[in-house]
Amino acid sequence: MLRRQVPEEDSTILIDVAPGAENGDSYGSTARTSERSGGQEAASRVGSPSEPQIDFVLVWEEDLRLGRPPDSAPRDKAATHAAWRDTFLENLRAAGLHVDQRHVRNASSAVHYVLLSAPWAVLCYHAEDLRLKLPLQELPNQASHWSARLLARLGIPNVLQEDVPDVPPEYYTCEFKVSKLSRYLGSDNPDTFFSSTDRHQILFAILAKTPYGHEKKGVIGIDQLLADGVFSAAFPLHDGPFRLPPGSPQAAGLGRRQLLFQYWARWCKWSKYQPLEHVRGYFGEKVALYFAWLGFYTAWLLPAAAVGTLVFLVGCCMVSSDTPTQELCGSAEDLQMCPRCADCPFWPLSSACALAQAGRLFDHGGTVFFSAFVALWAALLLAHWRRSSAALAHRWGCSHYEDLEERPRPQFAASAPTTAPNPVTGEDEPYFPRRLRVRRVLAGSVLVVMLVAVVVMCLVSVILCRGILAALVSRSSSAPVASWASRIASFTGSLVNLVFILVLSKIYVALARVLTRWEMHRTQTKFEDAFTLKVFIFQFVNFYSSPIYVAFFKGRFVGYPGNYHTLFGVRNEECAAGGCLVELAQELLVIMVGKQVVNNVQEVLQGRFPGCCPTSSRPGPAADRAPWEADYELLPCGDLFQEYLETVLQFGFVTIFVAACPLAPLFALLNNWVEVRLDARKLVCQQRRPVAQRAQDIGIWAHILAVIAHLAVVSNAFLLAFTSDFLPRTYYRWTHAHDLRGFLNFTLAHAPPAFAAAHNRTCRYQAFREDDGQYSPTYWNLLAIRLAFVIVFEHVVFSIGRLLDLLVPDIPESVEVKVKREYYLAKQALAENGALSGADGAKDGYFPGSESSLAPCLLLPGH
């Protein structure tokens, strides 16, 4: 277990449990003894006759219909679970918690509820152990949205602003020390001193590290008990119902859950700012940071969606006046194309008129501008998000959470083979050798690579299916159907690929969680970062492999008539008459929009028809049920991983392949408008309350977003150079005809004489080749131009993006001023209390000897 070094000044800190505290009283007393120069001893005792506050609920179900013989395996399992439960609950009582059990029975089953509450002494002890930040001084809440400040400067009325009552104030906060109890705001009222989120964190920390067997064998904590089915659920209670009582005033005396429902979770609030301070106060910093990121990203999608829609409309206007498209549609039977397979007929190019017109919607000069615009937009978005994230972390007192405050995971502490001093705090903590962890990470990486290979195999199978289907449809006696063979096969392959994606995702996420647990990461943040990286690498290949194939490989290795290349005996796919860019747009819309629709419909149906939820065992109306019974009937709360993953994958579709689909930002914007309120409604109305968790930022997702933004520049450069017709058209304008007359014939090659003689007719195919099938000088000229374009595009965009990044500092100047001010106040407070002898040597917010005084404070706002 953890061995904690005791600071010198607090060498005598006694937390005495008042008589009767172990029998259910709400709190005990705190006695503080400080040995000062005069040898004075100060003590304070606080008491309250109030009823215990329910801080956490444990639930398990019992089937009363079982009539098994004494030696049956299920009965032995039930007996083992009962023994584990009894041991666990007894250890909770030994830890000082008040345990109250309630039972709801009917003829066939029983639901057992364990109501947990923590006495005052237990809360104080564990608050100090968890390094909770508690308020010292109240400040006015000056939080404001960046767009509100912008509209105020421009003098434009802000229709997005809404006055939400009971805005939580800001605080100067400090790590809780029992010996300094009297310095904290509200310390004279033990019932309200710790907020409900503080109490939930303390209770969950106790539950997570309470053993029910031998600790080194991993039989520790509520998480393992839930995984083994010993308990059905563990959750804190919601603050009452979310709906207002009939006939009550709209804003009078709203509970926190009701306030969030009225001003956040309703669909009619889609056009209003999110009340992030209230979200943070009810669900904790981790959930609030997710919604802050989602709202920030959604707001920034507005300009990208507007420009993308404009680019698409320009493409619509250009279709009717595009000379090559007019030549293709008016060619009638003049241009006969070579067969798509060995037994397929020749086909007229004019039959692909609709495909060519669809291709012009996405493939035109405006696409180049939009690709550069989105690359710079992504760079600015991430730069400004870093500023917003830093401001939120400072305001909420989480700026140094990962480095100074986060404790080791209970599972890590139980399984770590040794202890070592923490280099930051100096305390002895469980330690796992770095060399062993690296070996485990490498072993897990091999398995990740194997699963990525499975995804590639699935992609190859989809490609083969598309090739076979295209060959079958091409043999149709209907000319219109045959001309759409490539598109029909592509669309069907996209649907099959979507099914593969959704199935493989479920399998891999479960496996990645097991691997990450085996790697023994010290803190929950590092555990989540390692898990996130594994899953994202897999999901990146899973979701983007098919679009990458269409964008950069399809149609590149086809060959020419009489010498076609094959893959496992199936002829390689070639791009349709409209080009691969329109096919890529179709692939993106099927995967991105299809996944979003599936996820949103699933969430809506899950909320309306929660068939997986437990049902009440108590007869009668819902209003007669106890709060813990009503909350147990809600859906289990999930983590934020899937929510972040959806958003980041969407960001990838919006940026990496935006040259193929300018409408991607618009679809993302529409989805996110729904997603914000859907997730809010799910948390407030449909799910059990999650345990509030602290967080410094959005974690490794920020680094993943930065990598995606850089990949987007490279991807769009190659898309414009090798997949789009932009460069061939530009080359033809400068070397042949400015009005593009004859460009269609310029892009078509003649079949080799041997192929024409074998079929007694000639045909054309799309390529820059000579009559003998060799690449023409035009091909090599265009290849040089394309490579030069990639280099120039990347360097220009990266240079401008880097310049913009330098012009936008990661930490706002106002936050830097506040940090310096708080540093000064902390230093003054230490000097006044005589707790710091070397204050002049303090650096970077760390004060020697401050572990036992006011100022590991840093006096950070936010509680």
PDB file of C-alpha atoms in Angstrom, residues 264-480:
ATOM      1  CA  TRP A 264     -28.940  22.814 -21.598  1.00  0.00           C
ATOM      2  CA  ALA A 265     -30.482  19.430 -22.396  1.00  0.00           C
ATOM      3  CA  ARG A 266     -33.642  20.549 -24.194  1.00  0.00           C
ATOM      4  CA  TRP A 267     -33.680  20.545 -28.004  1.00  0.00           C
ATOM      5  CA  CYS A 268     -34.948  24.130 -28.130  1.00  0.00           C
ATOM      6  CA  LYS A 269     -31.601  25.267 -26.641  1.00  0.00           C
ATOM      7  CA  TRP A 270     -29.622  24.215 -29.724  1.00  0.00           C
ATOM      8  CA  SER A 271     -28.843  27.858 -30.537  1.00  0.00           C
ATOM      9  CA  LYS A 272     -27.693  28.873 -27.033  1.00  0.00           C
ATOM     10  CA  TYR A 273     -24.320  28.732 -25.315  1.00  0.00           C
ATOM     11  CA  GLN A 274     -23.732  25.748 -23.088  1.00  0.00           C
ATOM     12  CA  PRO A 275     -23.704  26.511 -19.324  1.00  0.00           C
ATOM     13  CA  LEU A 276     -20.262  24.971 -18.859  1.00  0.00           C
ATOM     14  CA  GLU A 277     -19.859  26.219 -15.283  1.00  0.00           C
ATOM     15  CA  HIS A 278     -23.036  24.409 -14.269  1.00  0.00           C
ATOM     16  CA  VAL A 279     -21.981  21.283 -16.202  1.00  0.00           C
ATOM     17  CA  ARG A 280     -18.648  21.312 -14.406  1.00  0.00           C
ATOM     18  CA  GLY A 281     -20.295  21.811 -11.027  1.00  0.00           C
ATOM     19  CA  TYR A 282     -22.595  18.808 -11.516  1.00  0.00           C
ATOM     20  CA  PHE A 283     -20.553  16.349 -13.600  1.00  0.00           C
ATOM     21  CA  GLY A 284     -16.946  17.429 -12.944  1.00  0.00           C
ATOM     22  CA  GLU A 285     -14.147  18.886 -15.041  1.00  0.00           C
ATOM     23  CA  LYS A 286     -13.676  15.879 -17.319  1.00  0.00           C
ATOM     24  CA  VAL A 287     -17.227  15.951 -18.682  1.00  0.00           C
ATOM     25  CA  ALA A 288     -17.209  19.758 -18.866  1.00  0.00           C
ATOM     26  CA  LEU A 289     -13.984  19.754 -20.906  1.00  0.00           C
ATOM     27  CA  TYR A 290     -15.533  17.318 -23.397  1.00  0.00           C
ATOM     28  CA  PHE A 291     -18.556  19.557 -23.940  1.00  0.00           C
ATOM     29  CA  ALA A 292     -16.313  22.619 -24.080  1.00  0.00           C
ATOM     30  CA  TRP A 293     -14.308  20.958 -26.877  1.00  0.00           C
ATOM     31  CA  LEU A 294     -17.425  19.761 -28.714  1.00  0.00           C
ATOM     32  CA  GLY A 295     -19.048  23.207 -28.568  1.00  0.00           C
ATOM     33  CA  PHE A 296     -15.807  24.930 -29.587  1.00  0.00           C
ATOM     34  CA  TYR A 297     -15.279  22.588 -32.546  1.00  0.00           C
ATOM     35  CA  THR A 298     -18.908  22.907 -33.633  1.00  0.00           C
ATOM     36  CA  ALA A 299     -18.711  26.712 -33.597  1.00  0.00           C
ATOM     37  CA  TRP A 300     -15.534  26.620 -35.690  1.00  0.00           C
ATOM     38  CA  LEU A 301     -17.242  24.338 -38.213  1.00  0.00           C
ATOM     39  CA  LEU A 302     -19.526  27.243 -39.188  1.00  0.00           C
ATOM     40  CA  PRO A 303     -16.988  29.077 -41.426  1.00  0.00           C
ATOM     41  CA  ALA A 304     -15.698  25.803 -42.903  1.00  0.00           C
ATOM     42  CA  ALA A 305     -19.246  24.662 -43.693  1.00  0.00           C
ATOM     43  CA  ALA A 306     -20.145  28.041 -45.229  1.00  0.00           C
ATOM     44  CA  VAL A 307     -17.072  28.101 -47.505  1.00  0.00           C
ATOM     45  CA  GLY A 308     -17.487  24.425 -48.414  1.00  0.00           C
ATOM     46  CA  THR A 309     -21.128  24.931 -49.367  1.00  0.00           C
ATOM     47  CA  LEU A 310     -20.137  27.929 -51.476  1.00  0.00           C
ATOM     48  CA  VAL A 311     -17.465  25.862 -53.258  1.00  0.00           C
ATOM     49  CA  PHE A 312     -20.032  23.136 -53.942  1.00  0.00           C
ATOM     50  CA  LEU A 313     -22.517  25.664 -55.366  1.00  0.00           C
ATOM     51  CA  VAL A 314     -19.767  27.029 -57.623  1.00  0.00           C
ATOM     52  CA  GLY A 315     -19.284  23.471 -58.881  1.00  0.00           C
ATOM     53  CA  CYS A 316     -23.010  23.190 -59.572  1.00  0.00           C
ATOM     54  CA  CYS A 317     -22.873  26.364 -61.654  1.00  0.00           C
ATOM     55  CA  MET A 318     -19.833  25.169 -63.596  1.00  0.00           C
ATOM     56  CA  VAL A 319     -21.323  21.819 -64.662  1.00  0.00           C
ATOM     57  CA  SER A 320     -23.441  23.239 -67.479  1.00  0.00           C
ATOM     58  CA  SER A 321     -20.617  25.384 -68.880  1.00  0.00           C
ATOM     59  CA  ASP A 322     -17.752  22.881 -68.615  1.00  0.00           C
ATOM     60  CA  THR A 323     -16.398  22.191 -72.122  1.00  0.00           C
ATOM     61  CA  PRO A 324     -14.926  18.673 -71.531  1.00  0.00           C
ATOM     62  CA  THR A 325     -18.180  17.539 -69.893  1.00  0.00           C
ATOM     63  CA  GLN A 326     -20.188  18.888 -72.837  1.00  0.00           C
ATOM     64  CA  GLU A 327     -17.880  17.061 -75.254  1.00  0.00           C
ATOM     65  CA  LEU A 328     -18.334  13.807 -73.329  1.00  0.00           C
ATOM     66  CA  CYS A 329     -22.129  14.060 -73.171  1.00  0.00           C
ATOM     67  CA  GLY A 330     -22.320  15.019 -76.889  1.00  0.00           C
ATOM     68  CA  SER A 331     -19.983  12.302 -78.157  1.00  0.00           C
ATOM     69  CA  ALA A 332     -22.890   9.879 -78.817  1.00  0.00           C
ATOM     70  CA  GLU A 333     -21.406   6.698 -80.328  1.00  0.00           C
ATOM     71  CA  ASP A 334     -18.200   8.328 -81.539  1.00  0.00           C
ATOM     72  CA  LEU A 335     -16.078   7.329 -78.539  1.00  0.00           C
ATOM     73  CA  GLN A 336     -16.232   3.592 -77.898  1.00  0.00           C
ATOM     74  CA  MET A 337     -14.537   2.547 -74.678  1.00  0.00           C
ATOM     75  CA  CYS A 338     -12.690  -0.738 -74.157  1.00  0.00           C
ATOM     76  CA  PRO A 339     -14.511  -3.524 -72.254  1.00  0.00           C
ATOM     77  CA  ARG A 340     -14.379  -3.555 -68.453  1.00  0.00           C
ATOM     78  CA  CYS A 341     -13.781  -7.315 -68.326  1.00  0.00           C
ATOM     79  CA  ALA A 342     -12.899 -10.194 -70.648  1.00  0.00           C
ATOM     80  CA  ASP A 343     -16.516 -11.005 -71.526  1.00  0.00           C
ATOM     81  CA  CYS A 344     -17.909  -7.481 -71.276  1.00  0.00           C
ATOM     82  CA  PRO A 345     -19.075  -5.484 -74.316  1.00  0.00           C
ATOM     83  CA  PHE A 346     -17.635  -2.251 -75.663  1.00  0.00           C
ATOM     84  CA  TRP A 347     -19.512   0.768 -74.333  1.00  0.00           C
ATOM     85  CA  PRO A 348     -20.012   4.387 -75.439  1.00  0.00           C
ATOM     86  CA  LEU A 349     -18.398   7.056 -73.280  1.00  0.00           C
ATOM     87  CA  SER A 350     -21.505   9.234 -73.592  1.00  0.00           C
ATOM     88  CA  SER A 351     -23.390   6.745 -71.370  1.00  0.00           C
ATOM     89  CA  ALA A 352     -21.299   8.038 -68.453  1.00  0.00           C
ATOM     90  CA  CYS A 353     -22.550  11.610 -68.908  1.00  0.00           C
ATOM     91  CA  ALA A 354     -24.273  11.745 -65.504  1.00  0.00           C
ATOM     92  CA  LEU A 355     -21.138  10.461 -63.753  1.00  0.00           C
ATOM     93  CA  ALA A 356     -18.972  13.079 -65.447  1.00  0.00           C
ATOM     94  CA  GLN A 357     -21.376  15.839 -64.430  1.00  0.00           C
ATOM     95  CA  ALA A 358     -21.375  14.580 -60.834  1.00  0.00           C
ATOM     96  CA  GLY A 359     -17.579  14.635 -60.874  1.00  0.00           C
ATOM     97  CA  ARG A 360     -17.519  18.306 -61.830  1.00  0.00           C
ATOM     98  CA  LEU A 361     -19.507  19.154 -58.683  1.00  0.00           C
ATOM     99  CA  PHE A 362     -16.441  18.337 -56.584  1.00  0.00           C
ATOM    100  CA  ASP A 363     -13.505  18.571 -58.981  1.00  0.00           C
ATOM    101  CA  HIS A 364     -12.838  22.144 -60.045  1.00  0.00           C
ATOM    102  CA  GLY A 365     -10.525  25.057 -59.304  1.00  0.00           C
ATOM    103  CA  GLY A 366     -12.372  26.069 -56.135  1.00  0.00           C
ATOM    104  CA  THR A 367     -11.349  22.765 -54.553  1.00  0.00           C
ATOM    105  CA  VAL A 368      -7.701  23.888 -54.457  1.00  0.00           C
ATOM    106  CA  PHE A 369      -8.604  27.045 -52.567  1.00  0.00           C
ATOM    107  CA  PHE A 370     -10.865  25.134 -50.177  1.00  0.00           C
ATOM    108  CA  SER A 371      -8.176  22.539 -49.405  1.00  0.00           C
ATOM    109  CA  ALA A 372      -5.684  25.261 -48.438  1.00  0.00           C
ATOM    110  CA  PHE A 373      -8.419  27.066 -46.488  1.00  0.00           C
ATOM    111  CA  VAL A 374      -9.293  23.952 -44.437  1.00  0.00           C
ATOM    112  CA  ALA A 375      -5.625  23.222 -43.686  1.00  0.00           C
ATOM    113  CA  LEU A 376      -5.159  26.726 -42.266  1.00  0.00           C
ATOM    114  CA  TRP A 377      -8.559  26.563 -40.573  1.00  0.00           C
ATOM    115  CA  ALA A 378      -7.507  23.373 -38.754  1.00  0.00           C
ATOM    116  CA  ALA A 379      -4.229  24.970 -37.613  1.00  0.00           C
ATOM    117  CA  LEU A 380      -6.050  28.019 -36.252  1.00  0.00           C
ATOM    118  CA  LEU A 381      -8.746  25.879 -34.615  1.00  0.00           C
ATOM    119  CA  LEU A 382      -6.195  23.833 -32.669  1.00  0.00           C
ATOM    120  CA  ALA A 383      -4.161  26.916 -31.710  1.00  0.00           C
ATOM    121  CA  HIS A 384      -7.227  28.686 -30.316  1.00  0.00           C
ATOM    122  CA  TRP A 385      -8.411  25.509 -28.587  1.00  0.00           C
ATOM    123  CA  ARG A 386      -5.103  25.321 -26.732  1.00  0.00           C
ATOM    124  CA  ARG A 387      -5.773  28.865 -25.503  1.00  0.00           C
ATOM    125  CA  SER A 388      -9.340  28.046 -24.475  1.00  0.00           C
ATOM    126  CA  SER A 389      -8.250  24.815 -22.791  1.00  0.00           C
ATOM    127  CA  ALA A 390      -5.526  26.618 -20.833  1.00  0.00           C
ATOM    128  CA  ALA A 391      -8.017  29.267 -19.703  1.00  0.00           C
ATOM    129  CA  LEU A 392     -10.549  26.647 -18.596  1.00  0.00           C
ATOM    130  CA  ALA A 393      -7.918  24.579 -16.765  1.00  0.00           C
ATOM    131  CA  HIS A 394      -6.745  27.673 -14.918  1.00  0.00           C
ATOM    132  CA  ARG A 395     -10.252  28.834 -14.041  1.00  0.00           C
ATOM    133  CA  TRP A 396     -11.186  25.365 -12.796  1.00  0.00           C
ATOM    134  CA  GLY A 397      -7.947  24.819 -10.867  1.00  0.00           C
ATOM    135  CA  CYS A 398      -6.672  21.903 -12.953  1.00  0.00           C
ATOM    136  CA  SER A 399      -3.558  23.395 -14.532  1.00  0.00           C
ATOM    137  CA  HIS A 400      -1.173  21.131 -12.594  1.00  0.00           C
ATOM    138  CA  TYR A 401      -3.471  18.192 -11.970  1.00  0.00           C
ATOM    139  CA  GLU A 402      -1.500  15.530 -13.878  1.00  0.00           C
ATOM    140  CA  ASP A 403       1.908  16.551 -12.521  1.00  0.00           C
ATOM    141  CA  LEU A 404       1.136  17.327  -8.879  1.00  0.00           C
ATOM    142  CA  GLU A 405      -2.273  16.048  -7.828  1.00  0.00           C
ATOM    143  CA  GLU A 406      -3.200  12.838  -9.653  1.00  0.00           C
ATOM    144  CA  ARG A 407      -2.838   9.725  -7.528  1.00  0.00           C
ATOM    145  CA  PRO A 408      -1.792   6.252  -8.735  1.00  0.00           C
ATOM    146  CA  ARG A 409      -4.578   3.983  -9.961  1.00  0.00           C
ATOM    147  CA  PRO A 410      -5.776   1.581  -7.224  1.00  0.00           C
ATOM    148  CA  GLN A 411      -5.271  -1.387  -9.568  1.00  0.00           C
ATOM    149  CA  PHE A 412      -1.708  -0.222 -10.204  1.00  0.00           C
ATOM    150  CA  ALA A 413      -1.063   0.296  -6.496  1.00  0.00           C
ATOM    151  CA  ALA A 414      -2.310  -3.210  -5.699  1.00  0.00           C
ATOM    152  CA  SER A 415      -0.246  -4.950  -8.395  1.00  0.00           C
ATOM    153  CA  ALA A 416       2.967  -2.894  -8.420  1.00  0.00           C
ATOM    154  CA  PRO A 417       5.912  -5.030  -7.203  1.00  0.00           C
ATOM    155  CA  THR A 418       7.777  -2.264  -5.337  1.00  0.00           C
ATOM    156  CA  THR A 419       7.680   1.369  -4.208  1.00  0.00           C
ATOM    157  CA  ALA A 420       9.831   4.377  -5.094  1.00  0.00           C
ATOM    158  CA  PRO A 421       9.826   8.106  -4.232  1.00  0.00           C
ATOM    159  CA  ASN A 422       7.766  10.316  -6.504  1.00  0.00           C
ATOM    160  CA  PRO A 423      10.251  12.768  -8.100  1.00  0.00           C
ATOM    161  CA  VAL A 424       7.750  15.649  -7.785  1.00  0.00           C
ATOM    162  CA  THR A 425       6.142  15.152  -4.371  1.00  0.00           C
ATOM    163  CA  GLY A 426       8.897  13.123  -2.693  1.00  0.00           C
ATOM    164  CA  GLU A 427       6.346  10.621  -1.362  1.00  0.00           C
ATOM    165  CA  ASP A 428       6.834   6.872  -1.623  1.00  0.00           C
ATOM    166  CA  GLU A 429       4.443   5.479  -4.240  1.00  0.00           C
ATOM    167  CA  PRO A 430       3.904   2.103  -5.903  1.00  0.00           C
ATOM    168  CA  TYR A 431       6.372   1.643  -8.735  1.00  0.00           C
ATOM    169  CA  PHE A 432       6.512  -0.596 -11.785  1.00  0.00           C
ATOM    170  CA  PRO A 433       9.897  -0.841 -13.559  1.00  0.00           C
ATOM    171  CA  ARG A 434       9.986   1.101 -16.794  1.00  0.00           C
ATOM    172  CA  ARG A 435      11.874  -1.664 -18.589  1.00  0.00           C
ATOM    173  CA  LEU A 436       9.127  -4.199 -17.898  1.00  0.00           C
ATOM    174  CA  ARG A 437       6.453  -1.766 -19.057  1.00  0.00           C
ATOM    175  CA  VAL A 438       8.313  -1.109 -22.316  1.00  0.00           C
ATOM    176  CA  ARG A 439       8.492  -4.857 -22.948  1.00  0.00           C
ATOM    177  CA  ARG A 440       4.775  -5.219 -22.380  1.00  0.00           C
ATOM    178  CA  VAL A 441       3.999  -2.251 -24.631  1.00  0.00           C
ATOM    179  CA  LEU A 442       6.126  -3.793 -27.406  1.00  0.00           C
ATOM    180  CA  ALA A 443       4.384  -7.144 -26.996  1.00  0.00           C
ATOM    181  CA  GLY A 444       1.007  -5.445 -27.179  1.00  0.00           C
ATOM    182  CA  SER A 445       2.114  -3.503 -30.253  1.00  0.00           C
ATOM    183  CA  VAL A 446       2.746  -6.792 -32.082  1.00  0.00           C
ATOM    184  CA  LEU A 447      -0.862  -7.789 -31.457  1.00  0.00           C
ATOM    185  CA  VAL A 448      -2.039  -4.358 -32.629  1.00  0.00           C
ATOM    186  CA  VAL A 449      -0.101  -4.814 -35.882  1.00  0.00           C
ATOM    187  CA  MET A 450      -1.693  -8.244 -36.368  1.00  0.00           C
ATOM    188  CA  LEU A 451      -5.176  -6.778 -35.953  1.00  0.00           C
ATOM    189  CA  VAL A 452      -4.336  -3.967 -38.375  1.00  0.00           C
ATOM    190  CA  ALA A 453      -3.356  -6.704 -40.838  1.00  0.00           C
ATOM    191  CA  VAL A 454      -6.837  -8.210 -40.342  1.00  0.00           C
ATOM    192  CA  VAL A 455      -8.349  -4.853 -41.324  1.00  0.00           C
ATOM    193  CA  VAL A 456      -6.184  -4.784 -44.460  1.00  0.00           C
ATOM    194  CA  MET A 457      -7.343  -8.317 -45.326  1.00  0.00           C
ATOM    195  CA  CYS A 458     -10.952  -7.196 -44.975  1.00  0.00           C
ATOM    196  CA  LEU A 459     -10.199  -4.250 -47.278  1.00  0.00           C
ATOM    197  CA  VAL A 460      -8.674  -6.575 -49.896  1.00  0.00           C
ATOM    198  CA  SER A 461     -11.756  -8.783 -49.720  1.00  0.00           C
ATOM    199  CA  VAL A 462     -13.986  -5.734 -50.264  1.00  0.00           C
ATOM    200  CA  ILE A 463     -11.870  -4.702 -53.262  1.00  0.00           C
ATOM    201  CA  LEU A 464     -12.188  -8.193 -54.779  1.00  0.00           C
ATOM    202  CA  CYS A 465     -15.949  -8.184 -54.181  1.00  0.00           C
ATOM    203  CA  ARG A 466     -16.230  -4.802 -55.910  1.00  0.00           C
ATOM    204  CA  GLY A 467     -14.235  -6.056 -58.883  1.00  0.00           C
ATOM    205  CA  ILE A 468     -16.348  -9.187 -59.244  1.00  0.00           C
ATOM    206  CA  LEU A 469     -19.602  -7.242 -58.847  1.00  0.00           C
ATOM    207  CA  ALA A 470     -18.490  -4.628 -61.396  1.00  0.00           C
ATOM    208  CA  ALA A 471     -17.722  -7.388 -63.911  1.00  0.00           C
ATOM    209  CA  LEU A 472     -21.119  -9.022 -63.340  1.00  0.00           C
ATOM    210  CA  VAL A 473     -23.079  -5.754 -63.686  1.00  0.00           C
ATOM    211  CA  SER A 474     -21.088  -4.789 -66.789  1.00  0.00           C
ATOM    212  CA  ARG A 475     -22.469  -7.840 -68.577  1.00  0.00           C
ATOM    213  CA  SER A 476     -26.020  -6.538 -68.205  1.00  0.00           C
ATOM    214  CA  SER A 477     -27.981  -6.205 -71.441  1.00  0.00           C
ATOM    215  CA  SER A 478     -29.164  -2.770 -70.254  1.00  0.00           C
ATOM    216  CA  ALA A 479     -26.725  -0.101 -71.412  1.00  0.00           C
ATOM    217  CA  PRO A 480     -27.573   2.397 -68.608  1.00  0.00           C
TER     218      PRO A 480
END
